[in-house]
GROMACS .gro file of C-alpha atoms in nm:
model
  418
    1MET     CA    1   2.096  -1.048   1.214
    2SER     CA    2   1.971  -1.021   1.514
    3ASP     CA    3   1.738  -0.697   1.488
    4GLY     CA    4   1.584  -0.807   1.129
    5THR     CA    5   1.812  -0.670   0.892
    6PRO     CA    6   1.826  -0.942   0.626
    7GLN     CA    7   2.144  -1.142   0.681
    8MET     CA    8   2.407  -1.114   0.402
    9GLN     CA    9   2.685  -0.841   0.431
   10VAL     CA   10   2.548  -0.418   0.430
   11GLU     CA   11   2.792  -0.251   0.359
   12GLY     CA   12   2.928   0.098   0.579
   13SER     CA   13   2.885   0.096   0.894
   14ALA     CA   14   2.620   0.181   1.166
   15ARG     CA   15   2.737   0.574   1.115
   16ASP     CA   16   2.690   0.550   0.758
   17ARG     CA   17   2.424   0.385   0.737
   18GLN     CA   18   2.176   0.647   0.971
   19ILE     CA   19   1.964   0.899   0.914
   20VAL     CA   20   2.077   1.167   0.880
   21SER     CA   21   1.656   1.333   0.717
   22ALA     CA   22   1.323   1.266   0.575
   23ARG     CA   23   1.108   1.493   0.394
   24VAL     CA   24   0.791   1.388   0.257
   25ILE     CA   25   0.718   1.488  -0.085
   26VAL     CA   26   0.310   1.608  -0.171
   27THR     CA   27   0.317   1.635  -0.540
   28CYS     CA   28  -0.047   1.620  -0.840
   29PRO     CA   29   0.094   1.476  -1.107
   30GLY     CA   30  -0.233   1.424  -1.275
   31ARG     CA   31  -0.356   1.254  -0.917
   32ASN     CA   32  -0.178   1.288  -0.577
   33PHE     CA   33   0.103   1.176  -0.447
   34VAL     CA   34   0.279   1.095  -0.096
   35THR     CA   35   0.633   1.007  -0.108
   36LEU     CA   36   0.836   1.030   0.161
   37ARG     CA   37   1.219   1.076   0.102
   38ILE     CA   38   1.515   0.937   0.356
   39GLU     CA   39   1.867   0.982   0.309
   40THR     CA   40   2.199   0.826   0.592
   41ARG     CA   41   2.475   1.025   0.669
   42SER     CA   42   2.652   0.834   0.331
   43GLY     CA   43   2.411   0.936   0.086
   44ILE     CA   44   2.207   0.697   0.041
   45VAL     CA   45   1.839   0.791  -0.046
   46GLY     CA   46   1.532   0.563   0.016
   47LEU     CA   47   1.215   0.606  -0.170
   48GLY     CA   48   0.861   0.597   0.050
   49ASP     CA   49   0.488   0.531  -0.108
   50ALA     CA   50   0.241   0.639   0.146
   51THR     CA   51  -0.014   0.782  -0.041
   52LEU     CA   52  -0.398   0.747   0.079
   53ASN     CA   53  -0.666   0.743  -0.200
   54GLY     CA   54  -0.866   1.109  -0.052
   55ARG     CA   55  -0.660   1.158   0.276
   56GLU     CA   56  -0.361   1.231   0.172
   57LEU     CA   57  -0.295   1.438   0.369
   58ALA     CA   58  -0.420   1.283   0.683
   59VAL     CA   59  -0.108   1.068   0.605
   60ALA     CA   60   0.149   1.338   0.469
   61SER     CA   61   0.141   1.476   0.793
   62TYR     CA   62   0.123   1.189   1.061
   63LEU     CA   63   0.448   1.193   0.913
   64GLN     CA   64   0.592   1.476   0.913
   65ASP     CA   65   0.417   1.557   1.246
   66HIS     CA   66   0.495   1.216   1.381
   67VAL     CA   67   0.744   1.018   1.253
   68VAL     CA   68   0.973   1.191   1.089
   69PRO     CA   69   1.132   1.342   1.435
   70ASN     CA   70   1.114   1.000   1.491
   71LEU     CA   71   1.398   0.837   1.278
   72ILE     CA   72   1.678   1.103   1.290
   73GLY     CA   73   1.993   0.938   1.397
   74ARG     CA   74   1.865   0.600   1.363
   75ASP     CA   75   2.041   0.377   1.176
   76ALA     CA   76   1.835   0.276   0.849
   77GLY     CA   77   1.932  -0.097   0.882
   78ARG     CA   78   1.737  -0.242   1.132
   79ILE     CA   79   1.468  -0.208   0.922
   80GLU     CA   80   1.307  -0.431   1.142
   81ASP     CA   81   1.365  -0.228   1.528
   82LEU     CA   82   1.191   0.064   1.355
   83TRP     CA   83   0.898  -0.134   1.249
   84GLN     CA   84   0.842  -0.252   1.628
   85PHE     CA   85   0.882   0.087   1.690
   86LEU     CA   86   0.684   0.270   1.469
   87TYR     CA   87   0.352  -0.027   1.505
   88ARG     CA   88   0.390  -0.109   1.884
   89GLY     CA   89   0.509   0.255   2.007
   90ALA     CA   90   0.207   0.414   1.878
   91TYR     CA   91   0.050   0.301   2.032
   92TRP     CA   92  -0.300   0.379   1.807
   93ARG     CA   93  -0.190   0.086   1.635
   94ARG     CA   94  -0.342  -0.006   1.280
   95GLY     CA   95  -0.559   0.222   1.101
   96PRO     CA   96  -0.473   0.299   0.683
   97VAL     CA   97  -0.221   0.637   0.872
   98THR     CA   98  -0.101   0.409   1.079
   99MET     CA   99   0.015   0.174   0.861
  100SER     CA  100   0.032   0.384   0.483
  101ALA     CA  101   0.305   0.547   0.716
  102ILE     CA  102   0.451   0.310   0.843
  103ALA     CA  103   0.439   0.138   0.489
  104ALA     CA  104   0.701   0.430   0.389
  105VAL     CA  105   0.956   0.445   0.630
  106ASP     CA  106   0.939   0.061   0.582
  107VAL     CA  107   1.032   0.061   0.203
  108ALA     CA  108   1.168   0.325   0.151
  109LEU     CA  109   1.453   0.187   0.442
  110TRP     CA  110   1.440  -0.135   0.225
  111ASP     CA  111   1.576   0.091  -0.122
  112ILE     CA  112   1.827   0.228   0.160
  113VAL     CA  113   1.975  -0.156   0.226
  114ALA     CA  114   2.006  -0.261  -0.113
  115LYS     CA  115   2.159   0.018  -0.268
  116LEU     CA  116   2.395  -0.066   0.010
  117ALA     CA  117   2.428  -0.338  -0.075
  118LYS     CA  118   2.411  -0.264  -0.461
  119LEU     CA  119   2.149  -0.527  -0.533
  120PRO     CA  120   1.780  -0.543  -0.686
  121LEU     CA  121   1.466  -0.507  -0.376
  122TYR     CA  122   1.435  -0.892  -0.430
  123GLN     CA  123   1.787  -1.001  -0.404
  124MET     CA  124   1.748  -0.898  -0.062
  125LEU     CA  125   1.440  -1.121   0.013
  126GLY     CA  126   1.605  -1.432  -0.075
  127GLY     CA  127   1.611  -1.410  -0.489
  128ARG     CA  128   1.328  -1.433  -0.801
  129SER     CA  129   1.079  -1.700  -0.767
  130ARG     CA  130   0.967  -1.604  -1.118
  131GLU     CA  131   1.177  -1.396  -1.466
  132GLY     CA  132   0.797  -1.110  -1.450
  133ALA     CA  133   0.499  -1.083  -1.294
  134LEU     CA  134   0.143  -1.205  -1.421
  135VAL     CA  135  -0.038  -0.878  -1.438
  136TYR     CA  136  -0.426  -0.760  -1.545
  137GLY     CA  137  -0.552  -0.388  -1.745
  138HIS     CA  138  -0.878  -0.275  -1.725
  139ALA     CA  139  -1.160  -0.278  -1.930
  140ASN     CA  140  -1.459  -0.111  -1.920
  141GLY     CA  141  -1.709   0.042  -2.089
  142ARG     CA  142  -2.044   0.202  -2.125
  143ASP     CA  143  -2.264  -0.120  -2.247
  144ILE     CA  144  -2.153  -0.489  -2.306
  145ALA     CA  145  -2.010  -0.454  -2.707
  146GLU     CA  146  -1.758  -0.078  -2.647
  147THR     CA  147  -1.631  -0.327  -2.257
  148SER     CA  148  -1.586  -0.620  -2.489
  149ASP     CA  149  -1.444  -0.451  -2.755
  150GLU     CA  150  -1.186  -0.311  -2.472
  151VAL     CA  151  -1.077  -0.604  -2.363
  152ARG     CA  152  -0.996  -0.673  -2.759
  153ARG     CA  153  -0.746  -0.408  -2.722
  154TYR     CA  154  -0.581  -0.517  -2.418
  155ILE     CA  155  -0.583  -0.859  -2.590
  156GLU     CA  156  -0.353  -0.683  -2.836
  157LYS     CA  157  -0.085  -0.488  -2.623
  158GLY     CA  158  -0.047  -0.833  -2.518
  159PHE     CA  159  -0.244  -0.924  -2.169
  160LEU     CA  160  -0.308  -1.188  -2.102
  161ALA     CA  161  -0.599  -1.095  -1.816
  162VAL     CA  162  -0.753  -0.844  -1.867
  163ARG     CA  163  -1.082  -0.726  -1.547
  164ALA     CA  164  -1.397  -0.653  -1.720
  165GLN     CA  165  -1.688  -0.354  -1.601
  166CYS     CA  166  -1.982  -0.239  -1.709
  167ALA     CA  167  -2.230   0.014  -1.724
  168VAL     CA  168  -2.573  -0.034  -1.486
  169PRO     CA  169  -2.811   0.063  -1.755
  170GLY     CA  170  -3.014   0.276  -1.573
  171LEU     CA  171  -2.742   0.434  -1.360
  172PRO     CA  172  -2.652   0.739  -1.448
  173LYS     CA  173  -2.250   0.710  -1.343
  174THR     CA  174  -2.095   0.332  -1.254
  175TYR     CA  175  -1.795   0.219  -1.084
  176GLY     CA  176  -1.469   0.191  -1.304
  177ILE     CA  177  -1.619   0.373  -1.605
  178ALA     CA  178  -1.446   0.632  -1.761
  179VAL     CA  179  -1.511   0.991  -1.859
  180GLY     CA  180  -1.471   0.973  -2.275
  181ALA     CA  181  -1.094   0.804  -2.376
  182LYS     CA  182  -0.969   0.894  -2.018
  183ALA     CA  183  -0.856   0.617  -1.750
  184TYR     CA  184  -1.047   0.578  -1.550
  185GLU     CA  185  -0.966   0.771  -1.179
  186PRO     CA  186  -1.279   0.802  -0.897
  187ALA     CA  187  -1.128   1.083  -0.716
  188GLU     CA  188  -1.237   1.370  -0.951
  189SER     CA  189  -1.387   1.563  -0.683
  190GLU     CA  190  -1.313   1.837  -0.415
  191LEU     CA  191  -1.568   1.732  -0.229
  192PRO     CA  192  -1.678   1.367  -0.239
  193LEU     CA  193  -1.932   1.292  -0.588
  194GLU     CA  194  -2.289   1.132  -0.489
  195THR     CA  195  -2.386   0.828  -0.755
  196ALA     CA  196  -2.647   0.613  -0.648
  197TRP     CA  197  -2.674   0.260  -0.661
  198SER     CA  198  -2.867  -0.025  -0.747
  199THR     CA  199  -2.761  -0.390  -0.706
  200SER     CA  200  -3.062  -0.550  -0.823
  201LYS     CA  201  -2.951  -0.342  -1.183
  202TYR     CA  202  -2.598  -0.486  -1.090
  203LEU     CA  203  -2.644  -0.823  -1.048
  204GLN     CA  204  -2.888  -0.842  -1.429
  205ILE     CA  205  -2.633  -0.719  -1.683
  206VAL     CA  206  -2.270  -0.807  -1.482
  207PRO     CA  207  -2.360  -1.237  -1.594
  208LYS     CA  208  -2.441  -1.108  -1.939
  209LEU     CA  209  -2.196  -0.938  -2.059
  210PHE     CA  210  -1.936  -1.257  -1.950
  211GLU     CA  211  -2.098  -1.474  -2.162
  212GLN     CA  212  -2.038  -1.237  -2.400
  213LEU     CA  213  -1.688  -1.190  -2.339
  214ARG     CA  214  -1.609  -1.564  -2.384
  215VAL     CA  215  -1.810  -1.519  -2.672
  216ASP     CA  216  -1.662  -1.252  -2.813
  217HIS     CA  217  -1.299  -1.365  -2.746
  218GLY     CA  218  -1.275  -1.743  -2.589
  219ASN     CA  219  -1.129  -1.887  -2.290
  220ASP     CA  220  -0.797  -1.872  -2.331
  221ILE     CA  221  -0.819  -1.468  -2.188
  222GLU     CA  222  -0.836  -1.396  -1.804
  223LEU     CA  223  -1.150  -1.238  -1.701
  224LEU     CA  224  -1.183  -1.079  -1.356
  225HIS     CA  225  -1.449  -0.854  -1.224
  226ASP     CA  226  -1.451  -0.578  -0.936
  227GLY     CA  227  -1.760  -0.601  -0.723
  228HIS     CA  228  -1.595  -0.278  -0.507
  229HIS     CA  229  -1.783  -0.428  -0.189
  230ARG     CA  230  -2.120  -0.377  -0.252
  231MET     CA  231  -2.326  -0.660  -0.232
  232THR     CA  232  -2.474  -0.871   0.061
  233PRO     CA  233  -2.306  -1.170   0.147
  234ILE     CA  234  -2.629  -1.391  -0.025
  235GLU     CA  235  -2.660  -1.153  -0.358
  236ALA     CA  236  -2.234  -1.211  -0.381
  237ALA     CA  237  -2.280  -1.546  -0.402
  238ARG     CA  238  -2.515  -1.544  -0.604
  239LEU     CA  239  -2.330  -1.368  -0.804
  240ALA     CA  240  -2.087  -1.559  -0.793
  241ARG     CA  241  -2.289  -1.941  -0.880
  242ASP     CA  242  -2.439  -1.675  -1.184
  243LEU     CA  243  -2.066  -1.632  -1.272
  244GLU     CA  244  -1.965  -1.978  -1.221
  245PRO     CA  245  -2.010  -2.124  -1.665
  246TYR     CA  246  -1.762  -1.802  -1.729
  247ARG     CA  247  -1.450  -1.964  -1.510
  248LEU     CA  248  -1.370  -1.631  -1.388
  249PHE     CA  249  -1.043  -1.598  -1.219
  250TRP     CA  250  -1.198  -1.389  -1.000
  251LEU     CA  251  -1.387  -1.182  -0.809
  252GLU     CA  252  -1.271  -0.909  -0.645
  253ASP     CA  253  -1.426  -0.758  -0.324
  254ALA     CA  254  -1.774  -0.908  -0.304
  255THR     CA  255  -1.866  -0.857   0.011
  256PRO     CA  256  -1.780  -0.557   0.271
  257ALA     CA  257  -1.555  -0.824   0.459
  258GLU     CA  258  -1.545  -0.621   0.840
  259ASN     CA  259  -1.737  -0.926   0.910
  260GLN     CA  260  -1.437  -1.181   0.796
  261ARG     CA  261  -1.744  -1.480   0.859
  262SER     CA  262  -1.949  -1.296   0.575
  263PHE     CA  263  -1.743  -1.525   0.285
  264GLU     CA  264  -1.872  -1.842   0.456
  265ILE     CA  265  -2.199  -1.739   0.263
  266ILE     CA  266  -1.986  -1.755  -0.057
  267ARG     CA  267  -1.820  -2.025  -0.052
  268ARG     CA  268  -2.119  -2.236  -0.005
  269HIS     CA  269  -2.286  -2.139  -0.268
  270SER     CA  270  -2.040  -2.119  -0.506
  271VAL     CA  271  -1.667  -2.264  -0.674
  272THR     CA  272  -1.613  -1.858  -0.835
  273PRO     CA  273  -1.286  -1.821  -0.710
  274LEU     CA  274  -1.250  -1.509  -0.446
  275ALA     CA  275  -1.050  -1.219  -0.434
  276VAL     CA  276  -1.022  -0.956  -0.149
  277GLY     CA  277  -0.855  -0.721   0.073
  278GLU     CA  278  -0.718  -0.353  -0.073
  279VAL     CA  279  -0.847  -0.183   0.194
  280PHE     CA  280  -0.707  -0.423   0.455
  281ASN     CA  281  -0.387  -0.254   0.709
  282SER     CA  282  -0.282  -0.598   0.823
  283ILE     CA  283  -0.262  -0.903   0.913
  284TRP     CA  284  -0.487  -0.900   1.161
  285ASP     CA  285  -0.772  -0.783   0.895
  286CYS     CA  286  -0.776  -1.096   0.692
  287LYS     CA  287  -0.652  -1.429   0.942
  288HIS     CA  288  -1.048  -1.597   0.951
  289LEU     CA  289  -1.049  -1.531   0.620
  290ILE     CA  290  -0.781  -1.702   0.536
  291SER     CA  291  -0.708  -1.934   0.763
  292GLU     CA  292  -0.995  -2.081   0.723
  293GLN     CA  293  -0.985  -2.092   0.338
  294LEU     CA  294  -1.235  -1.856   0.227
  295ILE     CA  295  -1.017  -1.611  -0.030
  296ASP     CA  296  -0.810  -1.727  -0.333
  297TYR     CA  297  -0.664  -1.404  -0.390
  298ILE     CA  298  -0.519  -1.154  -0.099
  299ARG     CA  299  -0.497  -0.796  -0.272
  300THR     CA  300  -0.393  -0.599   0.022
  301THR     CA  301  -0.060  -0.368  -0.057
  302ILE     CA  302   0.257  -0.254   0.035
  303VAL     CA  303   0.137   0.054   0.078
  304HIS     CA  304  -0.169   0.032   0.347
  305ALA     CA  305  -0.022  -0.322   0.519
  306GLY     CA  306   0.277  -0.105   0.657
  307GLY     CA  307   0.528  -0.206   0.387
  308ILE     CA  308   0.713  -0.517   0.311
  309THR     CA  309   0.810  -0.594   0.685
  310HIS     CA  310   0.481  -0.626   0.720
  311VAL     CA  311   0.319  -0.767   0.354
  312ARG     CA  312   0.594  -1.071   0.407
  313ARG     CA  313   0.468  -1.205   0.721
  314LEU     CA  314   0.091  -1.195   0.588
  315ALA     CA  315   0.261  -1.364   0.214
  316ASP     CA  316   0.354  -1.622   0.456
  317PHE     CA  317   0.080  -1.714   0.608
  318ALA     CA  318  -0.087  -1.674   0.362
  319GLY     CA  319   0.055  -1.924   0.172
  320LEU     CA  320   0.019  -2.231   0.469
  321HIS     CA  321  -0.318  -2.183   0.329
  322GLN     CA  322  -0.246  -2.224  -0.024
  323VAL     CA  323  -0.351  -1.852  -0.045
  324ARG     CA  324  -0.242  -1.625  -0.338
  325THR     CA  325  -0.140  -1.306  -0.438
  326GLY     CA  326  -0.326  -1.007  -0.614
  327PHE     CA  327  -0.161  -0.696  -0.495
  328HIS     CA  328  -0.413  -0.335  -0.563
  329GLY     CA  329  -0.191  -0.186  -0.883
  330ALA     CA  330  -0.437   0.142  -0.942
  331THR     CA  331  -0.339   0.487  -0.969
  332ASP     CA  332  -0.378   0.562  -0.605
  333LEU     CA  333  -0.042   0.404  -0.569
  334SER     CA  334   0.293   0.567  -0.730
  335PRO     CA  335   0.522   0.381  -0.915
  336VAL     CA  336   0.790   0.375  -0.569
  337THR     CA  337   0.460   0.045  -0.457
  338MET     CA  338   0.464  -0.054  -0.814
  339GLY     CA  339   0.862  -0.099  -0.835
  340ALA     CA  340   0.822  -0.242  -0.460
  341ALA     CA  341   0.543  -0.429  -0.519
  342LEU     CA  342   0.736  -0.589  -0.909
  343HIS     CA  343   1.018  -0.708  -0.653
  344PHE     CA  344   0.792  -0.889  -0.355
  345ASP     CA  345   0.560  -1.037  -0.653
  346SER     CA  346   0.899  -1.123  -0.800
  347TRP     CA  347   1.037  -1.361  -0.502
  348VAL     CA  348   0.672  -1.435  -0.256
  349PRO     CA  349   0.609  -1.762  -0.347
  350ASN     CA  350   0.248  -1.763  -0.329
  351PHE     CA  351   0.193  -1.536  -0.669
  352GLY     CA  352  -0.119  -1.538  -0.820
  353ILE     CA  353  -0.152  -1.125  -1.018
  354GLN     CA  354  -0.072  -0.814  -0.993
  355GLU     CA  355  -0.317  -0.500  -1.059
  356TRP     CA  356  -0.167  -0.231  -1.303
  357MET     CA  357  -0.327   0.116  -1.424
  358PHE     CA  358  -0.119   0.358  -1.641
  359HIS     CA  359  -0.032   0.597  -1.523
  360SER     CA  360  -0.098   1.000  -1.667
  361GLN     CA  361   0.286   1.062  -1.830
  362GLU     CA  362   0.311   1.347  -1.624
  363THR     CA  363   0.359   1.067  -1.366
  364GLU     CA  364   0.545   0.876  -1.478
  365ASP     CA  365   0.816   1.179  -1.589
  366VAL     CA  366   0.795   1.235  -1.229
  367PHE     CA  367   0.838   0.898  -1.045
  368PRO     CA  368   1.168   0.770  -1.358
  369HIS     CA  369   1.185   0.398  -1.288
  370ASP     CA  370   1.337   0.096  -1.433
  371TYR     CA  371   1.026  -0.164  -1.479
  372PHE     CA  372   0.897  -0.273  -1.764
  373PHE     CA  373   0.530  -0.423  -1.980
  374ARG     CA  374   0.687  -0.742  -2.177
  375ASP     CA  375   0.370  -1.050  -2.260
  376GLY     CA  376   0.165  -1.017  -2.039
  377ARG     CA  377   0.395  -0.920  -1.744
  378LEU     CA  378   0.532  -0.685  -1.540
  379PHE     CA  379   0.907  -0.700  -1.533
  380CYS     CA  380   1.157  -0.560  -1.201
  381GLY     CA  381   1.475  -0.372  -1.298
  382GLU     CA  382   1.835  -0.488  -1.149
  383SER     CA  383   1.893  -0.183  -1.109
  384PRO     CA  384   2.031  -0.120  -0.725
  385GLY     CA  385   1.648  -0.076  -0.452
  386HIS     CA  386   1.374  -0.070  -0.588
  387GLY     CA  387   1.447   0.076  -0.955
  388VAL     CA  388   1.214   0.419  -0.897
  389SER     CA  389   1.327   0.757  -0.806
  390ILE     CA  390   1.149   1.067  -0.791
  391ASP     CA  391   1.233   1.421  -1.004
  392GLU     CA  392   1.190   1.722  -0.753
  393LYS     CA  393   1.180   1.962  -0.947
  394LEU     CA  394   0.933   1.852  -1.190
  395ALA     CA  395   0.695   1.729  -0.821
  396ALA     CA  396   0.700   2.131  -0.682
  397ARG     CA  397   0.517   2.160  -1.064
  398TYR     CA  398   0.252   2.037  -0.962
  399PRO     CA  399   0.115   2.172  -0.650
  400TYR     CA  400  -0.135   1.946  -0.347
  401SER     CA  401  -0.497   1.889  -0.529
  402PRO     CA  402  -0.742   1.844  -0.318
  403ARG     CA  403  -1.039   1.609  -0.457
  404GLN     CA  404  -1.238   1.272  -0.209
  405LEU     CA  405  -1.394   0.990  -0.350
  406PRO     CA  406  -1.687   0.911  -0.410
  407VAL     CA  407  -1.999   0.789  -0.167
  408ALA     CA  408  -2.331   0.601  -0.329
  409ARG     CA  409  -2.695   0.592  -0.155
  410LEU     CA  410  -2.940   0.344  -0.330
  411PRO     CA  411  -3.308   0.477  -0.517
  412ASP     CA  412  -3.450   0.551  -0.192
  413GLY     CA  413  -3.150   0.805  -0.121
  414SER     CA  414  -2.952   0.529   0.198
  415MET     CA  415  -2.605   0.586   0.237
  416TRP     CA  416  -2.457   0.224   0.084
  417ASP     CA  417  -2.059   0.105  -0.018
  418TRP     CA  418  -1.940   0.266  -0.246
   0.00000   0.00000   0.00000
C-alpha cells in the first residue's frame, strides 16, 4: 500500500479506522508513566508509551496540547503518513520530547492496525525470526561478594545473561546499586539528588569484579556492564582493554556519544564488544557509529526514537553493518513499550539481546500483558496487537509524583555526566 500500511488486508473501511479520540494518561504505580490512548470509530483502541524519565509532563503536554488535536479525524491505518506528518510537519525535529511523543502515536497505531487484522503485531512486521528474545537482568551489590551472590540468584532464576554493577569503594552512592531490598530506581527525589563520582576509583574496582565473577560462575553465563557515559574515550579504552580477559557480552555506554568519533579511540585499543544508544532519538545520532562499525549493539528504544516505524529503519541500517539490537528495557519504560519491543525483537533479523528489569506489582496490575519469561528469554503473546492494555480505574489511583534523575559531581565539585 502506498501510504505505508503493512502490505496485508486491514479489515474495515477508512471510516472504521478514523480516529475519534486520543488522550493522555499519566499514572504513578511505583514510578511515573505516560500512556497515549487512541480510539477509532469502530471502537478499536491502541496504546502507546510516551514516558521520558524525569521529564514526563513535558511529553504529556506536547501530546495533549500539540499532537492530539492533529490526530482526530485521521485514518489510523496511514501509519507512515502520520509519522511523516508529526516528524516533518513539526519543523523543530528530533529531541527526546518530540520523538517520545511521536513514538506513542506510532506504537498505538501499529497496535490498532494489528488488532484490525486480528494478528499479533510481529506478524504485521513480517513474522517471527525467533521464538523468544534473550534477556538480561540486573545484578548489583555493595561489594564484589554481594554482587556475585546476586548474579548467582539470577542464574538460579534461569537467566542466561546478567548485567553486573558493584558499588565503588570511597563513593557514598554508586549508579546501579539498589537501596536495601528494593529494585534500583534512579529517579528517587523531586529535585535532582547530587552524587559524587571518581573515575579513577571506578576503574580500579570493575576489572576485579569481573575477574571474581568468572571465578565464581564460569564462562557459560553472559556478563554485561554499564559505564553510563562517565568515562572519557581514553579511559573507556583502558577499561575495555582491562575487561578483555573476562569476555563480556558488552560494555555499555562507555563514553558520551554526542561526538560519535569518540568510539574510534575505544575500538583502536580493545576488542570488547560495545553497546550504546539508550539516549539516542534518531538514526542520525548513530549514523557514524553504525556505518563505521564502531559499536556492536544499538540500544535505541522504540519509545524514545519515534516508535516502530523509525526504529525499524534504524535496525535495517544497523543490520547492513553487522550491528545488532540491544534495546534499553529499564523500569522507566512501561509494559506497553516492553510489549511492543518484544514483538519487534521476535521479528528483527539482527536481534542481539533485550534488557529487562522487573516492574513493581502495582505497575503489572495497571498494565496487564501477555508476554512472559521462560528459560532466559521473554516471549511475546499471540493476542492481536502488542498484547498490553491499561486498567484506567486502577491507574487513576496512582497520581503523578514528581521525580528527577540524579546529577553527578567530581571530588572538586565540577559537574560530570551522570
